[in-house]
Coordinates of C-alpha atoms and ligand atoms in Angstrom, one line a residue:
X188 CA 11.6 -46.7 16.5
X189 CA 9.3 -44.4 19.2
X190 CA 6.5 -45.9 20.5
X191 CA 3.4 -44.2 18.5
X192 CA -0.4 -45.3 18.1
X193 CA -2.4 -43.2 15.4
X194 CA -6.1 -42.7 16.1
X195 CA -8.6 -41.8 14.2
X196 CA -9.5 -38.8 16.1
X197 CA -8.6 -36.5 19.4
X198 CA -11.6 -38.1 21.2
X199 CA -10.7 -41.7 20.6
X200 CA -7.0 -40.1 21.8
X201 CA -8.9 -39.1 25.0
X202 CA -10.6 -42.7 25.0
X203 CA -7.3 -44.7 24.5
X204 CA -5.3 -42.7 27.1
X205 CA -8.1 -42.9 29.7
X206 CA -8.1 -46.7 29.4
X207 CA -3.9 -46.6 29.9
X208 CA -4.6 -44.9 32.8
X209 CA -6.5 -46.7 34.3
X210 CA -4.6 -49.7 33.8
X211 CA -1.5 -48.7 34.9
X212 CA -2.8 -47.1 38.0
X213 CA -5.0 -50.3 38.9
X214 CA -1.6 -52.5 38.0
X215 CA 0.6 -49.8 40.5
X216 CA -1.5 -49.8 43.1
X217 CA -2.2 -53.7 43.2
X218 CA 1.4 -54.2 43.5
X219 CA 2.3 -51.8 46.0
X220 CA -1.0 -50.3 47.3
X221 CA -0.5 -46.8 46.5
X222 CA 0.4 -45.1 43.1
X223 CA 1.3 -41.8 41.5
X224 CA 0.4 -40.0 38.5
X225 CA 1.9 -36.8 37.1
X226 CA -0.7 -34.4 35.1
X227 CA 0.0 -32.7 32.1
X228 CA -2.0 -28.5 31.5
X229 CA -2.6 -27.2 28.2
X230 CA -5.9 -28.3 26.6
X231 CA -5.7 -31.6 25.0
X232 CA -6.2 -33.5 28.2
X233 CA -9.0 -32.4 29.3
X234 CA -11.4 -34.4 27.3
X235 CA -9.7 -37.4 29.1
X236 CA -10.1 -35.9 32.5
X237 CA -13.4 -35.2 32.2
X238 CA -13.3 -38.7 31.0
X239 CA -12.3 -40.2 33.9
X240 CA -14.2 -37.7 35.7
X241 CA -16.9 -39.5 34.7
X242 CA -19.5 -42.5 36.0
X243 CA -16.7 -45.1 33.6
X244 CA -13.8 -44.7 35.6
X245 CA -15.1 -43.9 39.4
X246 CA -14.6 -47.4 39.9
X247 CA -11.6 -48.3 37.5
X248 CA -9.5 -45.9 38.8
X249 CA -8.2 -46.5 42.3
X250 CA -8.7 -43.1 43.5
X251 CA -7.9 -43.7 47.1
X252 CA -4.3 -45.3 46.4
X253 CA -3.6 -41.9 44.5
X254 CA -0.9 -39.3 44.8
X255 CA -1.9 -36.9 41.9
X256 CA 1.1 -34.6 41.5
X257 CA 1.8 -32.2 37.8
X258 CA 4.4 -31.7 35.5
X259 CA 4.3 -28.5 35.2
X260 CA 2.4 -25.3 36.1
X261 CA 1.6 -21.7 35.3
X262 CA 3.2 -19.6 37.9
X263 CA -0.4 -17.8 38.4
X264 CA -3.1 -18.1 41.3
X265 CA -5.0 -21.7 41.9
X266 CA -8.2 -20.2 40.5
X267 CA -6.5 -18.2 37.3
X268 CA -7.9 -18.9 34.1
X269 CA -4.5 -20.6 33.4
X270 CA -4.4 -22.7 36.5
X271 CA -3.6 -26.0 34.6
X272 CA -4.4 -27.3 38.5
X273 CA -7.5 -25.4 38.1
X274 CA -8.4 -27.2 35.0
X275 CA -7.7 -31.0 35.9
X276 CA -9.8 -29.8 39.3
X277 CA -12.5 -28.5 37.2
X278 CA -12.2 -31.5 35.2
X279 CA -11.7 -34.6 36.6
X280 CA -10.6 -33.8 40.9
X281 CA -13.3 -32.5 41.7
X282 CA -15.4 -35.3 41.0
X283 CA -13.4 -38.8 42.0
X284 CA -12.3 -39.5 45.5
X285 CA -8.6 -38.5 46.1
X286 CA -8.1 -37.6 49.8
X287 CA -7.4 -33.9 49.6
X288 CA -4.3 -34.4 51.5
X289 CA -3.0 -36.5 48.4
X290 CA -3.1 -33.8 45.1
X291 CA -0.4 -32.1 45.3
X292 CA -0.2 -28.5 43.1
X293 CA 2.5 -26.3 42.4
X294 CA 2.0 -23.9 44.3
X295 CA 1.5 -21.5 41.5
X296 CA 0.8 -18.8 43.5
X297 CA 4.4 -18.7 45.1
X298 CA 8.0 -16.8 43.7
X299 CA 8.8 -18.9 41.0
X300 CA 11.8 -20.2 42.3
X301 CA 10.2 -21.2 45.8
X302 CA 7.3 -23.1 44.4
X303 CA 10.1 -25.0 42.6
X304 CA 12.5 -25.5 45.3
X305 CA 9.7 -26.4 47.0
X306 CA 8.0 -28.8 44.9
X307 CA 11.2 -30.8 44.3
X308 CA 11.5 -30.7 48.4
X309 CA 7.7 -32.3 48.1
X310 CA 8.8 -34.7 45.1
X311 CA 11.8 -36.2 47.7
X312 CA 9.4 -36.9 51.1
X313 CA 7.0 -38.4 48.6
X314 CA 9.7 -40.7 46.7
X315 CA 12.0 -41.1 49.9
X316 CA 14.9 -39.8 48.1
X317 CA 16.4 -37.4 50.5
X318 CA 19.7 -36.5 48.4
X319 CA 20.7 -36.6 44.8
X320 CA 19.8 -35.9 41.3
X321 CA 17.1 -37.7 39.3
X322 CA 16.8 -40.3 38.1
X323 CA 15.2 -42.2 41.0
X324 CA 15.5 -45.2 42.0
X325 CA 13.4 -47.7 41.1
X326 CA 9.7 -47.7 42.9
X327 CA 10.5 -44.0 43.9
X328 CA 8.9 -43.2 40.6
X329 CA 5.7 -41.8 38.8
X330 CA 4.0 -44.8 37.8
X331 CA 2.5 -42.7 35.1
X332 CA 3.7 -38.8 33.6
X333 CA 1.0 -37.2 30.8
X334 CA 2.8 -34.9 28.6
X335 CA 1.8 -32.8 26.1
X336 CA 3.8 -31.0 23.5
X337 CA 3.1 -27.5 22.1
X338 CA 4.0 -26.4 18.7
X339 CA 7.7 -25.5 19.7
X340 CA 8.5 -28.8 20.3
X341 CA 8.4 -27.8 24.0
X342 CA 6.6 -30.4 26.8
X343 CA 5.8 -29.8 30.6
X344 CA 7.2 -26.1 30.6
X345 CA 11.0 -27.2 28.9
X346 CA 10.7 -24.4 26.0
X347 CA 13.3 -24.4 23.0
X348 CA 16.3 -21.9 23.1
X349 CA 15.6 -22.0 27.3
X350 CA 19.0 -24.9 28.4
X351 CA 15.9 -25.6 30.3
X352 CA 15.7 -29.4 28.8
X353 CA 19.4 -29.6 29.8
X354 CA 19.0 -29.5 33.6
X355 CA 20.7 -32.7 35.2
X356 CA 21.0 -31.6 38.2
X357 CA 17.2 -30.6 39.9
X358 CA 14.2 -32.2 39.6
X359 CA 12.2 -28.8 39.7
X360 CA 13.0 -25.4 38.1
X361 CA 11.9 -22.1 37.4
X362 CA 11.6 -21.6 33.4
X363 CA 10.9 -18.3 31.6
X364 CA 9.0 -18.9 28.9
X365 CA 8.2 -17.4 25.5
X366 CA 4.4 -17.9 25.8
X367 CA 2.7 -16.0 28.1
X368 CA 2.1 -16.9 31.3
X369 CA 5.7 -16.6 30.8
X370 CA 6.5 -17.5 34.7
X371 CA 6.8 -21.4 35.0
X372 CA 7.8 -23.8 37.0
X373 CA 8.5 -27.3 35.6
X374 CA 10.1 -31.2 36.5
X375 CA 13.0 -31.9 34.5
X376 CA 13.6 -34.3 31.6
X377 CA 15.3 -36.7 33.9
X378 CA 12.7 -36.9 36.3
X379 CA 10.2 -36.9 33.4
X380 CA 12.0 -39.5 31.9
X381 CA 12.3 -41.8 35.0
X382 CA 8.7 -43.2 35.0
X383 CA 7.2 -46.0 34.6
X384 CA 5.3 -45.2 32.1
X385 CA 5.8 -41.3 30.1
X386 CA 2.6 -40.8 27.6
X387 CA 2.3 -38.1 25.2
X388 CA -1.4 -37.0 23.7
X389 CA -1.3 -34.9 20.3
X390 CA -3.9 -34.1 18.7
X391 CA -4.3 -31.6 15.6
X392 CA -3.2 -30.5 12.4
X393 CA -1.4 -28.0 14.0
X394 CA 1.3 -30.0 15.8
X395 CA 2.0 -32.3 12.8
X396 CA 5.3 -30.2 11.3
X397 CA 6.7 -30.5 15.0
X398 CA 5.6 -34.2 15.6
X399 CA 7.9 -35.2 12.6
X400 CA 10.5 -33.3 13.7
X401 CA 10.1 -34.6 16.7
X402 CA 9.9 -38.1 16.0
X403 CA 12.0 -38.2 12.7
X404 CA 14.4 -35.1 12.8
X405 CA 17.4 -34.8 14.3
X406 CA 18.3 -35.1 18.2
X407 CA 18.4 -31.8 18.9
X408 CA 16.8 -31.7 22.8
X409 CA 17.1 -27.6 23.0
X410 CA 15.4 -27.3 19.9
X411 CA 12.6 -30.2 20.4
X412 CA 12.9 -30.6 24.1
X413 CA 9.8 -33.2 23.9
X414 CA 12.8 -34.9 22.4
X415 CA 14.5 -35.6 25.6
X416 CA 11.5 -38.0 26.8
X417 CA 13.4 -41.2 27.0
X418 CA 11.0 -44.3 26.5
X419 CA 7.9 -42.1 25.9
X420 CA 4.9 -43.5 24.1
X421 CA 2.8 -41.2 21.9
X422 CA -1.0 -41.1 21.4
X423 CA -1.6 -38.9 18.2
X424 CA -4.5 -37.9 16.2
X425 CA -4.2 -38.7 12.3
X426 CA -4.5 -34.7 11.6
X427 CA -1.1 -34.2 14.4
X428 CA 0.3 -38.2 12.6
X429 CA -0.1 -36.7 8.7
X430 CA 3.4 -35.6 8.3
X431 CA 5.0 -38.9 9.9
X432 CA 7.3 -40.9 7.5
X433 CA 6.4 -44.4 8.5
Ligands
6PG713 C1 0.8 -26.3 30.1 C2 1.3 -27.7 29.5 C3 1.8 -27.9 28.1 C4 1.4 -28.6 27.1 C5 1.5 -27.8 25.4 C6 0.3 -28.5 24.6 O1 1.4 -26.4 31.0 O2 1.3 -26.2 29.2 O3 1.7 -28.9 30.4 O4 3.3 -28.7 28.3 O5 0.9 -29.8 26.9 O6 1.7 -26.7 26.0 O7 -0.6 -27.4 24.8 P1 -1.7 -28.0 24.1 O8 -2.4 -29.2 24.6 O9 -3.1 -26.3 24.8 O10 -1.7 -28.1 23.0

């Protein structure tokens, strides 16, 4: 059974998610002296990022031990309104003391294949994994990955019908999405699944049919890539959960 927590509304999802982020990263930093998170883009996490960037969390997140990554990025410059990096920067990173050298954005301004290859090299260096496919060895993986889900069942930039979700050798790939911006760079399902904790944030009535299909429908990874993230936890609001049977 998937681990699903249904909360009253989107604000409650953001609040519980912020508490989870603080707890997971603090525990990791206490254990290892460092911690890592992969951020998701889109609009849902903006409220979460604003909360984490507020005075309430300045002391509660080990910002000085944190390495920030992204689970995907649109192939646009970092100043483009479509940039996932820009959204997180404005909502959170500009307001917290993460050293600039520990903010590892995907270079959306570069040719997509080069950006994907460079980010894979960065991840291998960061996690001490010189060779071989994911999943990463224990201790060499994200402490927390934040994920969203599109109405078409995509997560990160693993879009249905592209075969991207079936990639298991590479850690980072270029994906041609149906949604604009068309060119994306995405971490692959094994890398995302290898994280210690994977937290989906899904809100709104529009996502209800897809959430029911992903969580309760037949397993069909290329049709519903969000199903490929093993062991994920789901924080959803009542509207998005309204078509779940359980
Ligand atoms: C992106 C995200 C993507 C997002 C979903 C949901 O770059 O767009 O990584 O996977 O999480 O598309 O987006 P919303 O939160 O805007 O519904």
